Short mmCIF file of C-alpha atoms and ligand atoms in Angstrom, two decimals:
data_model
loop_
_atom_site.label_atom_id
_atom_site.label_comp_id
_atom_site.label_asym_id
_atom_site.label_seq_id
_atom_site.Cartn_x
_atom_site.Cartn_y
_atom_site.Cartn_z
CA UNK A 773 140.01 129.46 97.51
CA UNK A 774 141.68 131.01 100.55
CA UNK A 775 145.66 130.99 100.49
CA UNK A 776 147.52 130.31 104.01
CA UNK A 777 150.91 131.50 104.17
CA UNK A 778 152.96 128.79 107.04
CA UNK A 779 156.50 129.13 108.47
CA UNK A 780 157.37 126.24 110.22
CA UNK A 781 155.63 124.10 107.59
CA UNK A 782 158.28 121.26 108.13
CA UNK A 783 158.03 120.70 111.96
CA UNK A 784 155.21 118.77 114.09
CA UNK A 785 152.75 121.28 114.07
CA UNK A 786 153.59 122.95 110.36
CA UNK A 787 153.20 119.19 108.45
CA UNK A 788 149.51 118.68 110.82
CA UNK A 789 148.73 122.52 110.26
CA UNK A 790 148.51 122.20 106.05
CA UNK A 791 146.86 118.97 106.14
CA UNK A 792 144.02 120.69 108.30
CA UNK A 793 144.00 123.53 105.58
CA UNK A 794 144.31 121.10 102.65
CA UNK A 795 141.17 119.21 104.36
CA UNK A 796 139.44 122.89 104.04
CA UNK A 797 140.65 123.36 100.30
CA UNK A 798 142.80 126.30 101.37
CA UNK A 799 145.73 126.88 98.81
CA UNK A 800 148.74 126.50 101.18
CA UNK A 801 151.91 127.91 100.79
CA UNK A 802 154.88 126.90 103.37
CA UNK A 803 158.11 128.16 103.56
CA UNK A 804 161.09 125.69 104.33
CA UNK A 805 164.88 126.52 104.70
CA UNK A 806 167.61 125.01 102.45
CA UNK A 807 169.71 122.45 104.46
CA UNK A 808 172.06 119.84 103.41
CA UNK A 809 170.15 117.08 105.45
CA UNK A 810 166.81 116.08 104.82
CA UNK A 811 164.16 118.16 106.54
CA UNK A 812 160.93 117.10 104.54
CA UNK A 813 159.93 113.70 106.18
CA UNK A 814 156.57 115.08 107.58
CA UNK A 815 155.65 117.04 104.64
CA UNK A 816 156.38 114.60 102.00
CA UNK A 817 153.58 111.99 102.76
CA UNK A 818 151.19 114.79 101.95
CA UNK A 819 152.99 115.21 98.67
CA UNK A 820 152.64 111.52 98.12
CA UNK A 821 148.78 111.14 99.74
CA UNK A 822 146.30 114.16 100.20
CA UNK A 823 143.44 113.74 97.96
CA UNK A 824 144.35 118.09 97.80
CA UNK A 825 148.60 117.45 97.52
CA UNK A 826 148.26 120.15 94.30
CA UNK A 827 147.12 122.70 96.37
CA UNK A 828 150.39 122.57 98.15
CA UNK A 829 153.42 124.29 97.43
CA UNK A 830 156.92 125.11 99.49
CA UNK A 831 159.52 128.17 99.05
CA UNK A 832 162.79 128.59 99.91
CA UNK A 833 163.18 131.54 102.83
CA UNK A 834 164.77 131.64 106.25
CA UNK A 835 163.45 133.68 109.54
CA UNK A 836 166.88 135.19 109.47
CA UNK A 837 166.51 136.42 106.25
CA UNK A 838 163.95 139.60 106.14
CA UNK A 839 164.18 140.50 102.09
CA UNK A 840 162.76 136.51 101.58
CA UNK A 841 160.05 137.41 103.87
CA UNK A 842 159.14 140.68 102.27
CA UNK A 843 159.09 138.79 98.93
CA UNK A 844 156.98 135.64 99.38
CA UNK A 845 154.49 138.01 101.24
CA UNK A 846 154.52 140.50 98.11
CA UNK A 847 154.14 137.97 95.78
CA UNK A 848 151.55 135.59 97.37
CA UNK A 849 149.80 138.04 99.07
CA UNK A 850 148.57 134.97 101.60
CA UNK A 851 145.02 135.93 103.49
CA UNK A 852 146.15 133.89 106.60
CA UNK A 853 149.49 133.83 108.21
CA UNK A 854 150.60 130.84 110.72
CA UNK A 855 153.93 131.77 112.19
CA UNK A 856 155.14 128.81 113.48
CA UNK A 857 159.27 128.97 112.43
CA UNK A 858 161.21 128.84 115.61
CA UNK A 859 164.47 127.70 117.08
CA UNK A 860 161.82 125.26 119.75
CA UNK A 861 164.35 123.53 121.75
CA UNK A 862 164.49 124.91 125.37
CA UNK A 863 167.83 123.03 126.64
CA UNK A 864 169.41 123.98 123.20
CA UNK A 865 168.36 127.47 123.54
CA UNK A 866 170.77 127.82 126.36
CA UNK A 867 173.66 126.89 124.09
CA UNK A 868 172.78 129.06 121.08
CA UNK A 869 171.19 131.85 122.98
CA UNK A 870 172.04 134.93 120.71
CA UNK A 871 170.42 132.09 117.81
CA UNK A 872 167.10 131.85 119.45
CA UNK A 873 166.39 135.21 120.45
CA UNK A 874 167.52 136.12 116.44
CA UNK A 875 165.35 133.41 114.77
CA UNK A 876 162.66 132.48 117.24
CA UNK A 877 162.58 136.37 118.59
CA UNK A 878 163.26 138.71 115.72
CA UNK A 879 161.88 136.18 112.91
CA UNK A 880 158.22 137.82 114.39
CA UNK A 881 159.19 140.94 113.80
CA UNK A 882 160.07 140.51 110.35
CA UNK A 883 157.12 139.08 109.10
CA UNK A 884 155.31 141.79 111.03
CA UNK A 885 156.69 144.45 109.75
CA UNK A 886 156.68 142.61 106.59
CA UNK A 887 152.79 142.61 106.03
CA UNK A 888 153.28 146.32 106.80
CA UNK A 889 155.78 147.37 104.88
CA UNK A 890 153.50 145.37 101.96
CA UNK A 891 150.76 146.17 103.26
CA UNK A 892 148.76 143.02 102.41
CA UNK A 893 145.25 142.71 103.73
CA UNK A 894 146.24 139.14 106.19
CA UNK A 895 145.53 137.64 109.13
CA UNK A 896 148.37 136.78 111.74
CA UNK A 897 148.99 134.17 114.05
CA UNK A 898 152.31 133.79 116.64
CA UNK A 899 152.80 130.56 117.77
CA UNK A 900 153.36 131.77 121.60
CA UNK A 901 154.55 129.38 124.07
CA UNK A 902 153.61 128.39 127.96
CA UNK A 903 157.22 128.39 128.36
CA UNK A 904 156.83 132.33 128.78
CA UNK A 905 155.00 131.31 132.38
CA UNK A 906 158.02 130.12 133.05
CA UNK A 907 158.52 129.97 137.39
CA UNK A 908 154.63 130.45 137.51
CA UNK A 909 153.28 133.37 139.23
CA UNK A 910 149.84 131.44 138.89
CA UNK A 911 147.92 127.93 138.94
CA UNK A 912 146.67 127.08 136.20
CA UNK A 913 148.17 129.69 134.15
CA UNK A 914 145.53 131.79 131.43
CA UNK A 915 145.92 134.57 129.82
CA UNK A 916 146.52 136.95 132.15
CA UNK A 917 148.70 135.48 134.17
CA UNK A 918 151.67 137.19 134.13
CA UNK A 919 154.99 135.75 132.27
CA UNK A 920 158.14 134.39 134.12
CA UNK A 921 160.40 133.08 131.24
CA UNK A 922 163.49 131.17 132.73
CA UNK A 923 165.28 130.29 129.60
CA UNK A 924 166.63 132.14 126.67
CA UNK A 925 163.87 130.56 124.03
CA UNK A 926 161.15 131.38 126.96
CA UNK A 927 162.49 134.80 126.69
CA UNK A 928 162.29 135.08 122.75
CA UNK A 929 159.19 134.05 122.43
CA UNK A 930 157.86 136.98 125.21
CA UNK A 931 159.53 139.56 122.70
CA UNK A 932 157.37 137.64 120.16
CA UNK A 933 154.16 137.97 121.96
CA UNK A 934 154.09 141.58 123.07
CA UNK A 935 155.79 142.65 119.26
CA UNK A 936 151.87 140.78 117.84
CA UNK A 937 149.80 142.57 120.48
CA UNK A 938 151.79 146.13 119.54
CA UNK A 939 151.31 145.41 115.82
CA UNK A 940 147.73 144.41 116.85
CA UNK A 941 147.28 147.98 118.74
CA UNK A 942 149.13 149.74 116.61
CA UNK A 943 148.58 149.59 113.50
CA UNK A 944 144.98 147.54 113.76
CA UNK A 945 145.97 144.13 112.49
CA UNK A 946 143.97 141.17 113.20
CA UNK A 947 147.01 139.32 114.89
CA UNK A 948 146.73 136.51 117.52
CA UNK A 949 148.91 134.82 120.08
CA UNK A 950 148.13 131.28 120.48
CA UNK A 951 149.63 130.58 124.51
CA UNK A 952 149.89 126.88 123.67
CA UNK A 953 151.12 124.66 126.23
CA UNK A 954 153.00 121.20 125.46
CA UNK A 955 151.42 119.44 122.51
CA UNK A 956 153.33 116.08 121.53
CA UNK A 957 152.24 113.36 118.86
CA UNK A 958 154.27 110.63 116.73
CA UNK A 959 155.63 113.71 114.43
CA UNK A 960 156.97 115.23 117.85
CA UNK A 961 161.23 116.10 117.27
CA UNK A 962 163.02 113.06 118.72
CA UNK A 963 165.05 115.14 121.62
CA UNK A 964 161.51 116.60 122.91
CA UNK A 965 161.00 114.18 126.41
CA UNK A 966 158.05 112.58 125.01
CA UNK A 967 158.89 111.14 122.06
CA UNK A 968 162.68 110.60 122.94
CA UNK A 969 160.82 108.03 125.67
CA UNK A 970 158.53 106.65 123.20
CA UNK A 971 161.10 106.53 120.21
CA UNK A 972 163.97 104.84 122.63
CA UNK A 973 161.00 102.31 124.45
CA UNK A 974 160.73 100.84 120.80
CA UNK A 975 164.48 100.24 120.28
CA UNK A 976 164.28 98.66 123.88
CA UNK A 977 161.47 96.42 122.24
CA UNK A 978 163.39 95.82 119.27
CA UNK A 979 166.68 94.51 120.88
CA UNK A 980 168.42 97.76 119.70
CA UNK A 981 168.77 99.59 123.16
CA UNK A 982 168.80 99.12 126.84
CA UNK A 983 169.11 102.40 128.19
CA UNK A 984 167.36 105.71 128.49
CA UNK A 985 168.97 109.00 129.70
CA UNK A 986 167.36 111.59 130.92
CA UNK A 987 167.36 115.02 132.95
CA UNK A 988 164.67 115.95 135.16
CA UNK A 989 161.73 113.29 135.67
CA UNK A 990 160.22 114.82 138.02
CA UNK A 991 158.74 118.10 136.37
CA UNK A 992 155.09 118.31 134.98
CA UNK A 993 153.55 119.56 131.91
CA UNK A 994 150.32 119.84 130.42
CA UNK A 995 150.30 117.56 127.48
CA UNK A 996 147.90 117.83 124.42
CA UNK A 997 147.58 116.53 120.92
CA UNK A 998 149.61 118.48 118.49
CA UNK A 999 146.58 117.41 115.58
CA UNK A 1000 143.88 118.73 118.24
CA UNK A 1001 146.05 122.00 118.42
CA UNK A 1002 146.30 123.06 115.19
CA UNK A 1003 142.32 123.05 115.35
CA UNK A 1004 142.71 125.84 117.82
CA UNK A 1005 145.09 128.23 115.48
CA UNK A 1006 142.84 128.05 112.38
CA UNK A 1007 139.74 129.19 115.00
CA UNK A 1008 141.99 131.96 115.85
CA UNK A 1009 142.21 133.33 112.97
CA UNK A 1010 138.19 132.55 111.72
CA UNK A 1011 137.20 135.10 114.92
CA UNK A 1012 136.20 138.43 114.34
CA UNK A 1013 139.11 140.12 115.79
CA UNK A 1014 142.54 138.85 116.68
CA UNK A 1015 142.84 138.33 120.92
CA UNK A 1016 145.20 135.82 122.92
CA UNK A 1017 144.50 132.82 123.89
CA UNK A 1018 145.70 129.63 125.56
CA UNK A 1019 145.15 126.57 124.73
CA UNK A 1020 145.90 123.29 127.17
CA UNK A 1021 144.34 120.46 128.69
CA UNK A 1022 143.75 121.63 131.89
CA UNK A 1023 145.53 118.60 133.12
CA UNK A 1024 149.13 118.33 134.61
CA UNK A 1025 151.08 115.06 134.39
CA UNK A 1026 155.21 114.54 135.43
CA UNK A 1027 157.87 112.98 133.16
CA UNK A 1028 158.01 110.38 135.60
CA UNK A 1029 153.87 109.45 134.77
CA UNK A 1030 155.06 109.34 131.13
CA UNK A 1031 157.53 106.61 131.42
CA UNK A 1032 154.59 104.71 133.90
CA UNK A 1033 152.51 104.54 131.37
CA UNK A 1034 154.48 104.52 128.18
CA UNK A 1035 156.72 101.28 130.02
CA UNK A 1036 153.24 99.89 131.43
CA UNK A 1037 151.67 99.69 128.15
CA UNK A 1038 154.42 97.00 126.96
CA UNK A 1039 154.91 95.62 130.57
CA UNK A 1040 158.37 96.79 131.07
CA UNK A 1041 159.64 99.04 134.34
CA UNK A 1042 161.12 101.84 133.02
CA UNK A 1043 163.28 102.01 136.72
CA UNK A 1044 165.70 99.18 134.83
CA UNK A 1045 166.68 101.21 131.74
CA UNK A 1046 166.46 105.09 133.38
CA UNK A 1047 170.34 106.40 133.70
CA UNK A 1048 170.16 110.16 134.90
CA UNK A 1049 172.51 112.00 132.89
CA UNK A 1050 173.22 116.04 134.34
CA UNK A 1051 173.60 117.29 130.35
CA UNK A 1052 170.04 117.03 130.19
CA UNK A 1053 169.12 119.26 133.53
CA UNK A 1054 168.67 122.88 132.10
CA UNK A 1055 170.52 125.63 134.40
CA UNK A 1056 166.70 127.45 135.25
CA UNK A 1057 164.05 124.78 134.91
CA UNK A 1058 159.84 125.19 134.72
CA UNK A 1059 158.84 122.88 137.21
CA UNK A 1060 155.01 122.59 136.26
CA UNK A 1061 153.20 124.02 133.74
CA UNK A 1062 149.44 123.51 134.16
CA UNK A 1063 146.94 125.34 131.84
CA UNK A 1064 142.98 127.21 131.92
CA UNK A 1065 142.18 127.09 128.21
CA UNK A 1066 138.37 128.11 129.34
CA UNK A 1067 138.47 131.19 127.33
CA UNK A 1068 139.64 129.41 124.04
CA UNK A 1069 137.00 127.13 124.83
CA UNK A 1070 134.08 129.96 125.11
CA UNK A 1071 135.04 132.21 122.28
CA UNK A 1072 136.85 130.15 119.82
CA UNK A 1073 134.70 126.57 120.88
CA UNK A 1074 137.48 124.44 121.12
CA UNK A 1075 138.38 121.93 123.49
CA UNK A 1076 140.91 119.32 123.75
CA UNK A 1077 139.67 115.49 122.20
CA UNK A 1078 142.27 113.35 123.28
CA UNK A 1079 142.96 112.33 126.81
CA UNK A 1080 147.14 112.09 128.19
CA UNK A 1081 146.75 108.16 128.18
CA UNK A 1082 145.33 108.00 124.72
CA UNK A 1083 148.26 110.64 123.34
CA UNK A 1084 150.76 108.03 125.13
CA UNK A 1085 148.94 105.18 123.82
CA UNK A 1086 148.68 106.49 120.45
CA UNK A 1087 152.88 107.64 120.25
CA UNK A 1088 153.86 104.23 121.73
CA UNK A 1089 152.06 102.29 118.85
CA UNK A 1090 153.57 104.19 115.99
CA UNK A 1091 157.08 104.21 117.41
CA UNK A 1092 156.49 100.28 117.94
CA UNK A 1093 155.63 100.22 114.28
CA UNK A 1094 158.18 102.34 113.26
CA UNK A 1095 160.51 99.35 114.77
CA UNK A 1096 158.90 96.70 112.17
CA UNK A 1097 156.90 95.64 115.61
CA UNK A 1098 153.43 94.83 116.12
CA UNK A 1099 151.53 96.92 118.57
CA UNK A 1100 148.35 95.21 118.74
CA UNK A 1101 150.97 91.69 119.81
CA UNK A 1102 153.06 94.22 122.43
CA UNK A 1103 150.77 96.56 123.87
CA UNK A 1104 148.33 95.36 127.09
CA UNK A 1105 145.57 98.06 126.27
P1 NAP B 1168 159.33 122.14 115.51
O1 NAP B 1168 158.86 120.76 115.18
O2 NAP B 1168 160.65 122.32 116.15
O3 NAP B 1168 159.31 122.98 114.14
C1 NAP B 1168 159.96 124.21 114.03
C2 NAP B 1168 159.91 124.65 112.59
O4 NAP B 1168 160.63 125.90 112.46
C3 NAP B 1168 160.59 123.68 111.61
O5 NAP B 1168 159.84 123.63 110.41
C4 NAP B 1168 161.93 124.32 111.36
O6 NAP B 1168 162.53 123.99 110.13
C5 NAP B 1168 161.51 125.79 111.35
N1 NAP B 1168 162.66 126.69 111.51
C6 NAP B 1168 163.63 126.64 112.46
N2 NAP B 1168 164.54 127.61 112.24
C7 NAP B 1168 164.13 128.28 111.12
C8 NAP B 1168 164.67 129.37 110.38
N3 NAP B 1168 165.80 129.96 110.73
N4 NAP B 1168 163.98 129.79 109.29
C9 NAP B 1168 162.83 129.18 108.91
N5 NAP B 1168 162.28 128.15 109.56
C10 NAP B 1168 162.94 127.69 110.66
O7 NAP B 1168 158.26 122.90 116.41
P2 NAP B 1168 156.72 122.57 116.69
O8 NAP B 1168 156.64 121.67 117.86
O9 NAP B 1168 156.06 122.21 115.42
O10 NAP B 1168 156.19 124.00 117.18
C11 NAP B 1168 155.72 124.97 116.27
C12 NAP B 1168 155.82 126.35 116.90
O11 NAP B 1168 155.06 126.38 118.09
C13 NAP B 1168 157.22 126.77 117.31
O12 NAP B 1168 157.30 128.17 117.15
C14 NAP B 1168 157.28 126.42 118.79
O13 NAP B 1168 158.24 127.23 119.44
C15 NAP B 1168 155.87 126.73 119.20
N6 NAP B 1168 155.34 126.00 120.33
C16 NAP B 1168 155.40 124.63 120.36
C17 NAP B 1168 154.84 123.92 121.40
C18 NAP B 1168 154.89 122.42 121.45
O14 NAP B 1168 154.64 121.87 122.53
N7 NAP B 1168 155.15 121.74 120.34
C19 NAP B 1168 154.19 124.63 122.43
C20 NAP B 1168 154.11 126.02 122.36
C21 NAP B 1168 154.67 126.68 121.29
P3 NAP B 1168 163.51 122.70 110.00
O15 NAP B 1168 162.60 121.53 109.78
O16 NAP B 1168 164.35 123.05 108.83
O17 NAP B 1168 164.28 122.60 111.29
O1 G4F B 1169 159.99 117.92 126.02
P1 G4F B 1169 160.73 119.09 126.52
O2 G4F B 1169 162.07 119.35 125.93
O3 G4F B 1169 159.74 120.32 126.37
P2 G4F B 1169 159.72 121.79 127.01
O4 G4F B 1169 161.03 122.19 127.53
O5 G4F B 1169 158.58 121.81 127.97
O6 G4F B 1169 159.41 122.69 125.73
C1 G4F B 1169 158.43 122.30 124.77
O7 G4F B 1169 157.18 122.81 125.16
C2 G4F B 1169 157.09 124.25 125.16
C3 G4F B 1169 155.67 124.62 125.63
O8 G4F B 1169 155.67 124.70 127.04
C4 G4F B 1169 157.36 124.75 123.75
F1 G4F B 1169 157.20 126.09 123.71
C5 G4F B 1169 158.75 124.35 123.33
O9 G4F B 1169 158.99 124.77 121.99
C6 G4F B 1169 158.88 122.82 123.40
O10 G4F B 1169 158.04 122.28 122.40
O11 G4F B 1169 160.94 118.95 128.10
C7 G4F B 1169 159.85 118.75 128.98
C8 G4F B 1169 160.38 118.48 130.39
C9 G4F B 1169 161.39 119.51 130.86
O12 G4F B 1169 161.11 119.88 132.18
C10 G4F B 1169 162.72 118.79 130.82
O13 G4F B 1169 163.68 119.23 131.78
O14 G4F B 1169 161.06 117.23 130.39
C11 G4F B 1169 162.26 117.38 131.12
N1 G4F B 1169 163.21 116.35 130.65
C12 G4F B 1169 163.71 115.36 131.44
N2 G4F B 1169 164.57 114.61 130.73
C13 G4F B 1169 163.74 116.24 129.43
C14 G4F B 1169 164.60 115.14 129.48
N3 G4F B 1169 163.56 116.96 128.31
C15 G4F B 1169 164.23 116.59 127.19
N4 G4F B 1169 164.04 117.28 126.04
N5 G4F B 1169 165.10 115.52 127.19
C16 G4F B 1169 165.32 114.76 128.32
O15 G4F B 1169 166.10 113.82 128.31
#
C-alpha cells in the first residue's frame, strides 16, 4: 500500500485529493492545523462514507512550523508528497502580505528541505498557481511563458516554484510544479468569485438575500473542475521524472459570463441584485488568465472532462440544495 503525505488536506482540492487516493487504496496521511473554529467540513464526510475511511488519518502541524514538518516526514516516511497548504486568497494576500509570503512562500521550503534533511526516498508535488502569469507576457500562457506576479500571494507562490525546480536540480528529487489555473467546484471557499455567486444566488432563491457585491466583473479566468484537477497531480507524480506542467481548460470566460449563466439557469438577471463594492477591486489586478495545458495533455494524458457550463450547472444545484431547495423544480437546464 503506497502512503501519500497531503498539506492542505482540509481545503477544496486537499478533501477531493484523498478521496482520489483512497479510491486507489493509498494509505493517506493529511496534515491539518489546530483552530478554534471548525475546519473539517470537507474531510469529515469521508470519515463518515469512503468504503476506504480507515485508511485515512490527520496530524496536527502548521506550514509555519518547520520541527512539525521534519517530524511527520521522519516518522511516516510518506512515498508521495502533495503540497497543497497555502494562504490562497489573492485580495487577502494584500492585507497579510508578510503572512503569505511566510506560509504560502516559505512553507515550500520547509518541507523541501525537510525530505532532505530526512532524507526520505518521496516524491514532491507544489501546488503552483497561474496567478504567477500575473499581467501576461503571453496568450495562452504554458509553461514557458514567463511569470508576471501582481500580488503578494502571486509572488509567494513564484518563490515556491523556482525553490521545487532548484531542489529538483540540485539535489535530484523527483519534484513537480503543477501551473494550475482556476479550478472551482461546490467545495470551492465561499469568498472565491465563483462560489460566493453561486452560494449568495441560493440565498436570493431562498428569500434570505437580495444583493450581491462584487469587485471586478469584468476580468476572465480559465475555469476547471477542482475533482478533474486533482487527476492531473497524482499523474504528476506517476511520471518517470518530476517536470512542470500546466494544467487548464484552454478556455477563457469573464466574471460577468458567470453570473449569465449561473442567474440564467434559475431565470433571474443578475443586473437587479449586482452592487459594485471598491473593497473587492485588488490594487494590481490579472485581467485574463487563459491557459495551453497541451503538454500535460501529451505526457501526463490528461485532459479536462467537464465543460464551464456544466461546472456552473453543477455548483448552482448543490448550493440550491444546500438552501433546502429543489434544483431539478428551479433550474431551466
Ligand atoms: P484552499 O481551499 O484555500 O485550501 C488551503 C489549505 O491550506 C487549507 O487546508 C488550509 O487549512 C491550509 N492552510 C492554510 N494555512 C496553513 C498553515 N499555516 N499551515 C497548514 N495548512 C494551512 O485552497 P485550494 O483551492 O484547495 O488550493 C490548494 C492549493 O492549490 C493552494 O496552495 C492554492 O494556492 C493552490 N492553487 C489553487 C488554485 C485554485 O483555483 N483552487 C489554482 C492554483 C493553485 P484551513 O482549512 O485550516 O484553512
Ligand atoms: O475567485 P478569485 O478570488 O480567484 P483568483 O484571484 O483568480 O485566485 C484563485 O485562482 C488562482 C489561480 O489563478 C489561485 F492560485 C488562487 O489560490 C485562487 O484560488 O477571483 C477571480 C476574479 C478576480 O479577477 C477578482 O478580482 O474575480 C474577480 N472578482 C470580482 N468580484 C472577485 C469578486 N473575486 C472575489 N474573490 N470576490 C469578489 O467579490
Amino acid at each position: 500500500m503506497k502512503k501519500a503525505f497531503i498539506t492542505g488536506i482540509s481545503g477544496q482540492d486537499g478533501s477531493y485529493l484523498a478521496e482520489l487516493l483512497l479510491d486507489k487504496g493509498y494509505d493517506v496521511h493529511g496534515m491539518i492545523r489546530r483552530s478554534s473554529s471548525f475546519n473539517r467540513e470537507r474531510i469529515d464526510p469521508i470519515f463518515a462514507s469512503h468504503p476506504n475511511k480507515k485508511n485515512l488519518t490527520l496530524h496536527y502541524g502548521d506550514l509555519a512550523d518547520g520541527s512539525s514538518l521534519n517530524r511527520l516526514l521522519r516518522t511516516l516516511k510518506p512515498e508521495e508528497i502533495y503540497h497543497l497548504g497555502a494562504q490562497s486568497h489573492v485580495r487577502v494576500s494584500f492585507d497579510i502580505p508578510e503572512y503569505t509570503g511566510d506560509i504560502t512562500g516559505l512553507g515550500t521550503i520547509r518541507i523541501l528541505d525537510a525530505i532532505l534533511e530526512t532524507g526520505i526516498n518521496t516524491r514532491f508535488y507544489q501546488a503552483s498557481s497561474s496567478e504567477m502569469y500575473g499581467k501576461v507576457l503571453e496568450v495562452p500562457q504554458k509553461e514557458t511563458t514567463p511569470f508576471y506576479p501582481r500580488s503578494p500571494y502571486g509572488a509567494a507562490k513564484v518563490y515556491g516554484y523556482w525553490i521545487t525546480v532548484n531542489y529538483r536540480e540540485a539535489y535530484g528529487m523527483h519534484a513537480s510544479n503543477g501551473i494550475l489555473f482556476n479550478h472551482e467546484s461546490p467545495r470551492r471557499g465561499e469568498s472565491f468569485v465563483t462560489r460566493k455567486i453561486t452560494r449568495t444566488l441560493a440565498r436570493i432563491m431562498a428569500g434570505k438575500s437580495n444583493e450581491l457585491s462584487m469587485g471586478n466583473i469584468d476580468a476572465k479566468r480559465d475555469w476547471g473542475y477542482a475533482k478533474d484537477y486533482v487527476e492531473a497531480m497524482w499523474l504528476m507524480l506517476q511520471a518517470p521524472e518530476g517536470d512542470d506542467y500546466v494544467v487548464a481548460t484552454n478556455e477563457t470566460h469573464s466574471v460577468r459570463e458567470f453570473l449569465d449563466i449561473a442567474f440564467g439557469l434559475v431565470g433571474r438577471d443578475w443586473n437587479d441584485y449586482l452592487k459594485v463594492d471598491p473593497k473587492y477591486f485588488r490594487p494590481t489586478e490579472v485581467d485574463l488568465l487563459i491557459g495551453d495545458s497541451s503538454k500535460a495533455q501529451k505526457k501526463l494524458g490528461w485532459k479536462p472532462k467537464t465543460s464551464f457550463k456544466e461546472l456552473v450547472t453543477l455548483m448552482v444545484r448543490e448550493d440550491l440544495k444546500l438552501e433546502g431547495l429543489d434544483p431539478d423544480r428551479l433550474m431551466k437546464l
